[in-house]
Tab-separated table of C-alpha atoms in Angstrom:
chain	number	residue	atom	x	y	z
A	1	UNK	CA	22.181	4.203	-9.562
A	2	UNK	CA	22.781	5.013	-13.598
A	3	UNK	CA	20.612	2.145	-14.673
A	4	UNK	CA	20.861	-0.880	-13.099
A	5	UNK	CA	18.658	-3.830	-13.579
A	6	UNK	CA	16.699	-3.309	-10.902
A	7	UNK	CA	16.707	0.356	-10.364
A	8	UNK	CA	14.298	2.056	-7.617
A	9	UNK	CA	11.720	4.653	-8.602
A	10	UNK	CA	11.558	7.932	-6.724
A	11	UNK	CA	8.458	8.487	-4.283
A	12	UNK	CA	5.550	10.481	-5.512
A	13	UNK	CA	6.206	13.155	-3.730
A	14	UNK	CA	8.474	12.175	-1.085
A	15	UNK	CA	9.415	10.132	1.447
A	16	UNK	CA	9.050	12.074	3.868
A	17	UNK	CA	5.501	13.083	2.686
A	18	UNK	CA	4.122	9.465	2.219
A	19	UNK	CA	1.862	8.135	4.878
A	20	UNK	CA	1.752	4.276	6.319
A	21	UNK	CA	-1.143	2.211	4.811
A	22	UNK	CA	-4.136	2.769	7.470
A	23	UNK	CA	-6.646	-0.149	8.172
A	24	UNK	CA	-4.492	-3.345	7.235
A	25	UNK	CA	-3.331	-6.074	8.997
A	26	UNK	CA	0.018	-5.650	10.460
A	27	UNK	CA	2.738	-7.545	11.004
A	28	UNK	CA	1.101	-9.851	7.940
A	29	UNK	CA	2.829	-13.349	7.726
A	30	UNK	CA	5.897	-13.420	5.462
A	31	UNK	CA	5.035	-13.615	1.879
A	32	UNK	CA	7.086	-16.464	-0.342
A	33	UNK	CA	7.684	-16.486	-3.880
A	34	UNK	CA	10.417	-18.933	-5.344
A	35	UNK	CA	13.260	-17.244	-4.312
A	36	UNK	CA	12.146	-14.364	-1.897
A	37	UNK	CA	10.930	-13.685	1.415
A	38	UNK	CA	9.080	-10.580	1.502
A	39	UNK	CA	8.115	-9.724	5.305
A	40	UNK	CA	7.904	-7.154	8.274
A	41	UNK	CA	11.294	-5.910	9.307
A	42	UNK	CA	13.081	-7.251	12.596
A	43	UNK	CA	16.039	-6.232	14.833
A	44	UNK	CA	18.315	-8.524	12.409
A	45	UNK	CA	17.553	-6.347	9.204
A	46	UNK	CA	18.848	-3.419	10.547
A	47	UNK	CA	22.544	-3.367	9.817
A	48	UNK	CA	21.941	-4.364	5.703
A	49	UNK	CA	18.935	-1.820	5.608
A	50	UNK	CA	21.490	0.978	7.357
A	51	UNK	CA	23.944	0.029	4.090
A	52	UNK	CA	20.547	0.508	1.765
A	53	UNK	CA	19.922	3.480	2.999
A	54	UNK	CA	23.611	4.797	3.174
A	55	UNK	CA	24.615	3.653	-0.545
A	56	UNK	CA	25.518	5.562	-3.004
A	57	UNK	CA	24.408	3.400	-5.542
A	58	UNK	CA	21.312	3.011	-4.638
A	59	UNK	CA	20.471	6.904	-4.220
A	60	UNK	CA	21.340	8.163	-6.965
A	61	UNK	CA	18.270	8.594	-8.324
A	62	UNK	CA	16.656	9.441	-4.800
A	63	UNK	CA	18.230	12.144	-4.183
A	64	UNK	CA	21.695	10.918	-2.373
A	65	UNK	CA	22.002	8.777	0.699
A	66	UNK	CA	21.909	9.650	4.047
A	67	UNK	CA	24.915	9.259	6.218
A	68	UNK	CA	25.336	6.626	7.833
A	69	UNK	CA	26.289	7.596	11.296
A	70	UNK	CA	23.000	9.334	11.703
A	71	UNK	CA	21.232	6.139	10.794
A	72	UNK	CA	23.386	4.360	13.101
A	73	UNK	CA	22.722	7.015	15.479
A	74	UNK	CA	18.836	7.820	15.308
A	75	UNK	CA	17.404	4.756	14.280
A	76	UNK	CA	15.378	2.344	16.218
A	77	UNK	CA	16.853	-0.845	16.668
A	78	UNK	CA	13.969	-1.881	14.421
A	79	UNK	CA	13.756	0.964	11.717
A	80	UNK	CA	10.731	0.725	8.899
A	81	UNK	CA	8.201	-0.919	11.062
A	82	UNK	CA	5.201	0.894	9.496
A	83	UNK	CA	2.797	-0.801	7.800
A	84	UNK	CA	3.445	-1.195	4.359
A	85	UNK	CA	7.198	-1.438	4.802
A	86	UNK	CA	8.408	-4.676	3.642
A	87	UNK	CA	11.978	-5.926	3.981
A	88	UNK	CA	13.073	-8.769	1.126
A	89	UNK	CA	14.939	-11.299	2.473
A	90	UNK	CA	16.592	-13.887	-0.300
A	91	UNK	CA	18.382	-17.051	1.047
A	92	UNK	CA	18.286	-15.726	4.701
A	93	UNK	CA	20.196	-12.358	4.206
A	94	UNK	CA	17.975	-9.216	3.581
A	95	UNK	CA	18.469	-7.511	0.257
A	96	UNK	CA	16.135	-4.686	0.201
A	97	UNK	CA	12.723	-3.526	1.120
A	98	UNK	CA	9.403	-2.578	-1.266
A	99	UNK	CA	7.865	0.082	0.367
A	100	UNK	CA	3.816	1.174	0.097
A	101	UNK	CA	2.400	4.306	1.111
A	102	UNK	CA	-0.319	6.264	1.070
A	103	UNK	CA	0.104	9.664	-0.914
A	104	UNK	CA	-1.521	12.708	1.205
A	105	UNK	CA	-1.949	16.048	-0.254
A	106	UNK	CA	-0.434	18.073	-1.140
A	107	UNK	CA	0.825	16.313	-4.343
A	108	UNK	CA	0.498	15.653	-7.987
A	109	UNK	CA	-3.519	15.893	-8.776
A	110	UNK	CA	-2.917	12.421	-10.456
A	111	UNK	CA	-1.192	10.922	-7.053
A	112	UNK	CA	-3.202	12.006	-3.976
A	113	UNK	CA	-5.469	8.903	-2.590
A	114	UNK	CA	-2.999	6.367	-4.125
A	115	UNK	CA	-1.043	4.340	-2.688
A	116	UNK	CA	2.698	4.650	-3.762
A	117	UNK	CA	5.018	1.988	-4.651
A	118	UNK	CA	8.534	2.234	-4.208
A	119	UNK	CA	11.631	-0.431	-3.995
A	120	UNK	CA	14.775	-0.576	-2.887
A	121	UNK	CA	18.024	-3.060	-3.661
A	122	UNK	CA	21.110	-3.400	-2.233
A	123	UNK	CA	23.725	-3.268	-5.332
A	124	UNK	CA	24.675	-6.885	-4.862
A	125	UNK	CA	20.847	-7.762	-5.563
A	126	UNK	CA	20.792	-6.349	-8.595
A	127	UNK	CA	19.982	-7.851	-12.021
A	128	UNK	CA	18.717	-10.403	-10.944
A	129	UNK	CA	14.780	-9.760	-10.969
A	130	UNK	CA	14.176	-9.566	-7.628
A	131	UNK	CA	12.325	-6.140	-7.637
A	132	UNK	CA	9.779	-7.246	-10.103
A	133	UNK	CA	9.363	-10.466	-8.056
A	134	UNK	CA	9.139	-8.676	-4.701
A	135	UNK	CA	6.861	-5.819	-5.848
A	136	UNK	CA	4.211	-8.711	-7.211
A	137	UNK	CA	4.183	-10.003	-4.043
A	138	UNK	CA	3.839	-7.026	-2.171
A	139	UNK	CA	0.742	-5.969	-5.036
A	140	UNK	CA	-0.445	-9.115	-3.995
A	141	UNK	CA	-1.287	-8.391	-0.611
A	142	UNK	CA	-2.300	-5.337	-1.346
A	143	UNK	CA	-4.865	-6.559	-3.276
A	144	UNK	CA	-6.088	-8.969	-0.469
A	145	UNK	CA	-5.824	-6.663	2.280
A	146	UNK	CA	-6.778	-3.295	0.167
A	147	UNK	CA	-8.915	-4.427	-3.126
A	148	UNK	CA	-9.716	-1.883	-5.572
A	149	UNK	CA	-6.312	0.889	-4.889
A	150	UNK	CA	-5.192	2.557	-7.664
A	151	UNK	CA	-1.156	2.237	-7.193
A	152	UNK	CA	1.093	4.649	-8.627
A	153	UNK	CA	5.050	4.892	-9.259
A	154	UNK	CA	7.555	7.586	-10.015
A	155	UNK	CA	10.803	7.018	-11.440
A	156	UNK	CA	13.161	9.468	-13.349
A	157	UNK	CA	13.365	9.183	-17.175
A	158	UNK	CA	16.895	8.189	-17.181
A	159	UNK	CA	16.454	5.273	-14.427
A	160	UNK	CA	15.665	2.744	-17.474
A	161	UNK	CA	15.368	-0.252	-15.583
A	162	UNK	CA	12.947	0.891	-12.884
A	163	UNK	CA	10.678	1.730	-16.203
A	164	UNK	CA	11.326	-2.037	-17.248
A	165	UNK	CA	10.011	-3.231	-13.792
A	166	UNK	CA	7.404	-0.581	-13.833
A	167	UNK	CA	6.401	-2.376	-17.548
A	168	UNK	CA	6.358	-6.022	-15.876
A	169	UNK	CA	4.284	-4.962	-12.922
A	170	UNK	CA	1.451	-3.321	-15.580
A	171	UNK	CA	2.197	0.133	-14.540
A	172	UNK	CA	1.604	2.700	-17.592
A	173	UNK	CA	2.654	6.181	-18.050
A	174	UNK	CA	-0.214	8.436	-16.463
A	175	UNK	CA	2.364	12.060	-17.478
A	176	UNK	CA	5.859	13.296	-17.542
A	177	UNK	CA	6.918	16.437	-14.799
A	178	UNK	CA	9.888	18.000	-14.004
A	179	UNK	CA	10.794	17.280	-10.230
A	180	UNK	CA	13.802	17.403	-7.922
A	181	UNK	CA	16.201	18.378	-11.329
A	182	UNK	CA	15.037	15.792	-13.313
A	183	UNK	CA	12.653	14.562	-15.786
A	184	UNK	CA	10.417	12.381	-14.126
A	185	UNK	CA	8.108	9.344	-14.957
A	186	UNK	CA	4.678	8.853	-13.470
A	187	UNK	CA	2.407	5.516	-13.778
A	188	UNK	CA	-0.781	4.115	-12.650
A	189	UNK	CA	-1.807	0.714	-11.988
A	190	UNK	CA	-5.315	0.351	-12.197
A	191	UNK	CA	-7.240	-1.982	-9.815
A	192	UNK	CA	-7.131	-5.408	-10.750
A	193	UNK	CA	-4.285	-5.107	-12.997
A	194	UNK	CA	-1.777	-7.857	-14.266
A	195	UNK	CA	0.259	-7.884	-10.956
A	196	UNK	CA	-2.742	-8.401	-8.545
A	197	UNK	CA	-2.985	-12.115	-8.173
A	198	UNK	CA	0.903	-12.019	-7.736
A	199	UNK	CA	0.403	-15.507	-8.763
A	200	UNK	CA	3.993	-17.146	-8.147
A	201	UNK	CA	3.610	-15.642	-4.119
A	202	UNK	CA	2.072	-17.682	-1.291
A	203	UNK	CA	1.794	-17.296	2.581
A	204	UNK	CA	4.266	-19.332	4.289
């Protein structure tokens, strides 16, 4: 994904190392900001979140997709149900998903005990401003749910625009590392920081 508007940042320290959120609510109601819908996933997200997760685009920085007929395959006829896995939904069609997750050890000193933020665009949502809008929201909650987490995200140095949105959301650099071939970013969000009243999101 060389830059686009929205990019996605890479999980601190992996996907497949990141724990569900423990202790919250789940499924919460949907979450509405202006444009978005930012909710639990259902049975009728799977198809656009099998694209997400098989594009090319949108794994370039994430270390590639996976193919798609082992998502078709092994997934659940609802996939991402854990909580802490939100799917974004704009004008009824699902676009994405912002994901938060606990980081376990072992992992960066600076990461273990957060919870992670990551997000995640289908190409045609890009540019737009959705992943800053959906993140707040999902920060938002957090906060309600969970007050007082530290949040942290990871991005690579070249994925520019998932450093914008990291900007917008008040995330600020905590280091720089080399990980899976690249440079990598790493920020913080400290509790109660610019994006925890997520003030344009309500509950429907």
């Amino acid at each position: 994904m060389p830059g686009p508007p929205d990019g996605a940042p890479d999980p601190v320290p992996g996907p497949a190392h990141l724990a569900a959120l423990s202790g919250v609510p789940w499924p919460p109601e949907p979450i509405r900001t202006p444009r978005l819908a930012v909710r639990a996933a259902e049975a009728r997200d799977r198809a656009a979140l099998v694209d997400l997760y098989s594009s090319p685009e949108v794994f370039a920085h994430l270390g590639g997709p996976r193919p798609r007929d082992a998502l078709d395959r092994d997934w659940p006829a609802v996939p991402e149900r854990r909580p802490g896995s939100f799917v974004v939904e704009h004008e009824g069609a699902t676009i994405g998903q912002v994901l938060l997750r606990r980081v376990p050890p072992p992992a960066r000193p600076s990461t273990v005990g957060a919870v992670d933020l990551g997000y995640l665009l289908l190409p045609s949502a890009w540019g737009r401003g959705f992943a800053g809008e959906a993140s707040a929201a999902a920060l938002g909650w957090l906060e309600e749910v969970l007050p007082g987490e530290r949040v942290v995200l990871a991005t690579q140095v070249a994925n520019t625009a998932s450093l914008r949105v990291a900007a917008r959301l008040g995330f600020t650099e905590v280091e720089r590392f080399e990980a899976w071939g690249a440079p990598q970013w790493l920020g913080a969000r400290e509790p109660g920081g610019p994006a925890a009243g997520a003030a344009l999101a309500h509950r429907s």
